[in-house]
CSV table of C-alpha atoms in Angstrom, one decimal:
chain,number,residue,atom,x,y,z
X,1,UNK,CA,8.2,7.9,10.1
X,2,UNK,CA,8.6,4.4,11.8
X,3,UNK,CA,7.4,1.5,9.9
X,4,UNK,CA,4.4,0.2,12.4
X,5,UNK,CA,5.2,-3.0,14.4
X,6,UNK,CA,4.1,-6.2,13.3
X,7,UNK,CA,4.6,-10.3,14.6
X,8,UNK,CA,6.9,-12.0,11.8
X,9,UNK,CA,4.9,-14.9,11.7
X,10,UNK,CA,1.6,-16.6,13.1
X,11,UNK,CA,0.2,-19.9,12.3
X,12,UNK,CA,-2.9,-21.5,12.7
X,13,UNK,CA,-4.7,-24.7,11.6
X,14,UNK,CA,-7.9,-24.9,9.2
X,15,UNK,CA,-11.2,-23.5,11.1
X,16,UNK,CA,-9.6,-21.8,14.0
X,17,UNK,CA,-9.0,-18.7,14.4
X,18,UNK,CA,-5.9,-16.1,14.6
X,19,UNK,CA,-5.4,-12.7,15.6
X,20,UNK,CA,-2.4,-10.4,14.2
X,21,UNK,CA,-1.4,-7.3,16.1
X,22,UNK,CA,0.0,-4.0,14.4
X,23,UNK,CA,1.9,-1.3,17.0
X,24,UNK,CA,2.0,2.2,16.2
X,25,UNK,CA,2.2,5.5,18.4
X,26,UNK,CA,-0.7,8.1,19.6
X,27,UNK,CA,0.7,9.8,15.7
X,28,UNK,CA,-0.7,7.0,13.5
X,29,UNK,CA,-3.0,4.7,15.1
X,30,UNK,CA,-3.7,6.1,18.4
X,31,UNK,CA,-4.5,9.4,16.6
X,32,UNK,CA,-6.7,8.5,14.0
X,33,UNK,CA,-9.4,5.8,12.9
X,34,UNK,CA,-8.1,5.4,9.6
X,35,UNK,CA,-5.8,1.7,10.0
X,36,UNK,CA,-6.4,-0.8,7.2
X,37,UNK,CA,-5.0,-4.3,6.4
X,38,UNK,CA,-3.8,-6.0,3.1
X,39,UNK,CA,-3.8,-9.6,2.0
X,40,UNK,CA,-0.6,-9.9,0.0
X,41,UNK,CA,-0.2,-13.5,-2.0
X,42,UNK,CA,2.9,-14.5,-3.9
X,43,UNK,CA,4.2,-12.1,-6.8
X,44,UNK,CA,0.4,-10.5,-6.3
X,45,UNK,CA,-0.7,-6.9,-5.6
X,46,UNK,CA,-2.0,-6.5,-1.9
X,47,UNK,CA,-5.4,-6.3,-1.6
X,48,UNK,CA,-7.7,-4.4,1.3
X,49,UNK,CA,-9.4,-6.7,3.6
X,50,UNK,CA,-10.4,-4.3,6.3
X,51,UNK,CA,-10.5,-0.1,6.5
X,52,UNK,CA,-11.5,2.5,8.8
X,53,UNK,CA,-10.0,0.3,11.7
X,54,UNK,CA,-13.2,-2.7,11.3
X,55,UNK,CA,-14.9,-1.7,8.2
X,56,UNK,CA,-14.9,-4.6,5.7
X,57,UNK,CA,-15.5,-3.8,1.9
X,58,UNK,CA,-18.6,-5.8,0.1
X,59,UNK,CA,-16.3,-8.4,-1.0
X,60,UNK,CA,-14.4,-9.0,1.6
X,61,UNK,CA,-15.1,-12.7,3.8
X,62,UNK,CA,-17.1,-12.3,7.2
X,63,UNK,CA,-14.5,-14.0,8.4
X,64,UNK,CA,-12.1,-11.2,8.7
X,65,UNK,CA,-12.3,-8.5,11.2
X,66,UNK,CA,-10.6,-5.5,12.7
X,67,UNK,CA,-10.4,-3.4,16.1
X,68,UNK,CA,-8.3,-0.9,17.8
X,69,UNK,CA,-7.5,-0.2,21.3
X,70,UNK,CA,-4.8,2.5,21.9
X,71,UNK,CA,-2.0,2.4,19.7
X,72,UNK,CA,-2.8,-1.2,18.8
X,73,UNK,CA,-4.9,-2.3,16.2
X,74,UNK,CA,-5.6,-6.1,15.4
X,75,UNK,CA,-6.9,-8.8,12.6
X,76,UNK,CA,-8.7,-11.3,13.4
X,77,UNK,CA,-8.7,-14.0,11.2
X,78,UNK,CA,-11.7,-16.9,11.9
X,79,UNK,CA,-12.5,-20.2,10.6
X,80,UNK,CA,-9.0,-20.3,9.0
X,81,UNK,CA,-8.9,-21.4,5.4
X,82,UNK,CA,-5.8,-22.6,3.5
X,83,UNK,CA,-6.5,-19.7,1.0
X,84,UNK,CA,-5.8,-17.1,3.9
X,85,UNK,CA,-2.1,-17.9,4.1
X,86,UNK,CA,-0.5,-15.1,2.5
X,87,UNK,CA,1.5,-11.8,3.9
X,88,UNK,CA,-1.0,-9.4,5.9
X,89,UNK,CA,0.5,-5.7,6.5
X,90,UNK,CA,-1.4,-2.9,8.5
X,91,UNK,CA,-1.2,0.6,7.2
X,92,UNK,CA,-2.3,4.0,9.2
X,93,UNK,CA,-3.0,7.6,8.4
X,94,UNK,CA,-0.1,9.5,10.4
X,95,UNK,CA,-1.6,13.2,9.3
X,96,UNK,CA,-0.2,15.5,7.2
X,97,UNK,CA,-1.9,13.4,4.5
X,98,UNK,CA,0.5,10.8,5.0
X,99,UNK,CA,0.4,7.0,5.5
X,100,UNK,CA,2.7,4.3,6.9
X,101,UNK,CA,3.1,0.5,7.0
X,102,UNK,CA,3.7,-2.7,9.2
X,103,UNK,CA,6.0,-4.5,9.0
X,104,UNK,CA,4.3,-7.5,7.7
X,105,UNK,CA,3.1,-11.0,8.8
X,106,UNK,CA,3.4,-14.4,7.3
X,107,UNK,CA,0.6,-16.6,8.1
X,108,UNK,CA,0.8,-19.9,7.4
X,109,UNK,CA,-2.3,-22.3,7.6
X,110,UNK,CA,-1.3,-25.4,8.6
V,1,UNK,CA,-14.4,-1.5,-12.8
V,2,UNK,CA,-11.3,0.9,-11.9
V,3,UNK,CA,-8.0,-0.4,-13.4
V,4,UNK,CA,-4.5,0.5,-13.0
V,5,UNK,CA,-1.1,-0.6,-15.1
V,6,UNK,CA,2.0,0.9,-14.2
V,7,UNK,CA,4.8,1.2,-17.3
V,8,UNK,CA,7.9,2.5,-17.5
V,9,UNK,CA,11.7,1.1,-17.6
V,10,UNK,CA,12.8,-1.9,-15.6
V,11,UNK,CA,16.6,-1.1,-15.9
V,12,UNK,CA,17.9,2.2,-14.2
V,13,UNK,CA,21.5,2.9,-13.7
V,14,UNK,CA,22.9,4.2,-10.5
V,15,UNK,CA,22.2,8.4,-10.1
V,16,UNK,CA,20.3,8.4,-12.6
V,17,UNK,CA,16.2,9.0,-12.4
V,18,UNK,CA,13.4,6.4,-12.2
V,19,UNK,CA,10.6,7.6,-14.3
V,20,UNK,CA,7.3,5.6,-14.2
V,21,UNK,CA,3.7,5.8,-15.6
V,22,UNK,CA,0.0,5.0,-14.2
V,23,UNK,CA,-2.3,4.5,-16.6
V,24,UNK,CA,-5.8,4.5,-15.4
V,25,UNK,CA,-9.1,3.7,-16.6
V,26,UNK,CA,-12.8,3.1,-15.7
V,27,UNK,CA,-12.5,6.3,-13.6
V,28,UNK,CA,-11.1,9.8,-13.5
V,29,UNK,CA,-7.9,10.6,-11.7
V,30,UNK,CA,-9.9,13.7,-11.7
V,31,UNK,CA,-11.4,12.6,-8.3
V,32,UNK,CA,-9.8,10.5,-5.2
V,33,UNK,CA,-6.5,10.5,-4.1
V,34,UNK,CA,-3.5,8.5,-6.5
V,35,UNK,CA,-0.4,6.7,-5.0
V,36,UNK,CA,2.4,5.2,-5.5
V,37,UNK,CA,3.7,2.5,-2.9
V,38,UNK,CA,6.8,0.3,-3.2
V,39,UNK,CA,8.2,-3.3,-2.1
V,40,UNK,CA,11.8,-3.9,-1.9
V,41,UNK,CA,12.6,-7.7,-2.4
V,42,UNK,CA,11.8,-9.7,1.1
V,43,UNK,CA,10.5,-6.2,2.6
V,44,UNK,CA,7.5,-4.4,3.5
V,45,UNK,CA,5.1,-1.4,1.8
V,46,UNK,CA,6.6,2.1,1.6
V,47,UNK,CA,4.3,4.5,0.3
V,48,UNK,CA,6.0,7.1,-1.9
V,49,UNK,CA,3.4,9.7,-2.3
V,50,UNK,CA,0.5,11.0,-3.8
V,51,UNK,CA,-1.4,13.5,-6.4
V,52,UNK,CA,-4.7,14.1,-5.0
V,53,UNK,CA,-7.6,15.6,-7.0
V,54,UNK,CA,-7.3,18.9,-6.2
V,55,UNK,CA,-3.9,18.7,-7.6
V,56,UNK,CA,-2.1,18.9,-4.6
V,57,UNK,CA,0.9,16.3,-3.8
V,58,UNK,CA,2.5,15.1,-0.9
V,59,UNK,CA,5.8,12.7,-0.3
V,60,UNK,CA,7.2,10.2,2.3
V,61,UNK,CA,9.4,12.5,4.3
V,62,UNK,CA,12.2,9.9,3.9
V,63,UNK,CA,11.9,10.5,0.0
V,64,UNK,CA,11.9,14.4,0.0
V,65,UNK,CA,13.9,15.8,-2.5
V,66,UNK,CA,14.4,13.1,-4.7
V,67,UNK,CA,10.7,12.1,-5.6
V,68,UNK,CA,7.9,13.8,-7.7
V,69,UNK,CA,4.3,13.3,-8.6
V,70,UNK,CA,2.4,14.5,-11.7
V,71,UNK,CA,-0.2,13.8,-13.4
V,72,UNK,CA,-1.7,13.7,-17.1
V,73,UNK,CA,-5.9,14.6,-16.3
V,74,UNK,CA,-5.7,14.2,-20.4
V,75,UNK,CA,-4.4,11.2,-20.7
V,76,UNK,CA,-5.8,9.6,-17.2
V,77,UNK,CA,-2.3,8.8,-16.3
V,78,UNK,CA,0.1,10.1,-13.3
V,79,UNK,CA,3.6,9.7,-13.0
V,80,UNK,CA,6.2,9.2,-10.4
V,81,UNK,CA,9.8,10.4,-11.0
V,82,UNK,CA,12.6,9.5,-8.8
V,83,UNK,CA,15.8,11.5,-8.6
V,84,UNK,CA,19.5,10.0,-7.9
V,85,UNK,CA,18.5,6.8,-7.6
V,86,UNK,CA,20.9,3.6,-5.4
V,87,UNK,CA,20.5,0.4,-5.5
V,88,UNK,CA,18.1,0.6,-2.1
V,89,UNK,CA,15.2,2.3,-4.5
V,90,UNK,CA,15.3,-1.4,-6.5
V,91,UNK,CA,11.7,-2.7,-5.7
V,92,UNK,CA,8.4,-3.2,-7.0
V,93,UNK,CA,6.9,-0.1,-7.3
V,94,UNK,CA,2.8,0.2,-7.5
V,95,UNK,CA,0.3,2.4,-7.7
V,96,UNK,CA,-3.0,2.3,-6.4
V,97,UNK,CA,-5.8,4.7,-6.1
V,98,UNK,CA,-7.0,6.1,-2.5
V,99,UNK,CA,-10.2,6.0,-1.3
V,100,UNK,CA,-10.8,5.2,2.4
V,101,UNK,CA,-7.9,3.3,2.0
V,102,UNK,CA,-5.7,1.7,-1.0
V,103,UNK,CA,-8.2,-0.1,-2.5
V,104,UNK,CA,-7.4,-0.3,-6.1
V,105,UNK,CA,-3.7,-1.1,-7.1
V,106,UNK,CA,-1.8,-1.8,-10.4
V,107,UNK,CA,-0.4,-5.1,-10.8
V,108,UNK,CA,3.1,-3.7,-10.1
V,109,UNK,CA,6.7,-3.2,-12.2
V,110,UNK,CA,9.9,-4.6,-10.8
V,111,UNK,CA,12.5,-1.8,-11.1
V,112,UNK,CA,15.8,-2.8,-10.6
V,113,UNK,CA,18.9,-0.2,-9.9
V,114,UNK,CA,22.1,-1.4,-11.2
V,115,UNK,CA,25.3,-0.6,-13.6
């Protein structure tokens, strides 16, 4: 399984807004409504920012969102804050109970 | 609160095996689904596998042959073991519990292959 296609890097200055794009196939994204996104900082664990394609968890900024069309799914990132720069990776269900990643982006809040 | 701490050496020699240990607590492995995803330096997630709680396991294709999960419903702990190891299987290796997506992970354990 391909590791799913991700921008290197975006950038984007305090209170605007940014949009990441992840790239998969009709066997992982296009096939299934299970894509989620991690927030990765520095030497930390990631953590789950959206699920289910544009389901956000409780605590989880308003400010984040995801969508899908086809075998692209996207973060949106709005009212940028320096405390959103950090790696963001996309993950999707592929079936056969098994997952895959992006390849990762760096944004950087400038 | 659901916590996870991985342990387990940080030092394997080449074709050896990686062993490793979850630890888990303010829930039972006993339900959800258990992972283990790993980072090698400067790269992106690769998940492993998992033990799910029906008991059943499944592995990254690419990994196939080499890698096992079990787990420990006594001790609330599951365990990855990786066969023949090179240095490519050097990373940070985590594991995180499954529910809807990977929402609860361990803080991580730098493995590192070498002689």
């Amino acid at each position: 399984q391909s590791a799913l296609t991700q921008p290197a890097s975006v950038s984007g200055s305090p209170g605007q807004s940014i949009t990441i794009s992840c790239t998969g196939s009709s066997s992982d994204i296009g096939g299934y409504n299970y894509v989620s996104w991690y927030q990765q900082h520095p030497g930390k664990a990631p953590k789950v920012m959206i699920y289910d394609v544009s389901k956000r968890p409780s605590e989880v900024s308003t400010r984040f969102s995801g969508s899908k069309s086809g075998n692209t799914a996207s973060l949106t990132i709005s009212g940028l804050q320096t405390e959103d720069e950090a790696y963001y990776y996309c993950s999707s269900y592929t079936g056969d109970t098994n997952w895959v990643f992006g390849g990762g982006t760096k944004l950087t809040v400038l | 609160q659901v916590q996870l701490q991985e342990s387990g050496p940080r030092l394997v020699k080449p074709s050896e095996t990686l062993s490793l240990t979850c630890s888990v607590s303010g829930d039972s492995i006993s339900s959800y689904y258990w992972s283990w995803i790993r980072q090698p330096p400067g790269k992106t997630l690769e998940w492993i596998g998992y033990f799910s709680n029906s008991g059943s396991t499944n592995y990254n294709p690419s990994l196939q042959g080499r890698v096992t999960i079990s787990a420990d419903t006594s001790k609330n702990q599951f365990s990855l073991t990786l066969k023949t190891v090179t240095t490519a299987d050097t990373a940070v290796y985590y594991c995180a519990k499954y529910y809807n997506a990977f929402d609860i992970w361990g803080p991580g354990t730098t493995v590192t292959v070498s002689s």
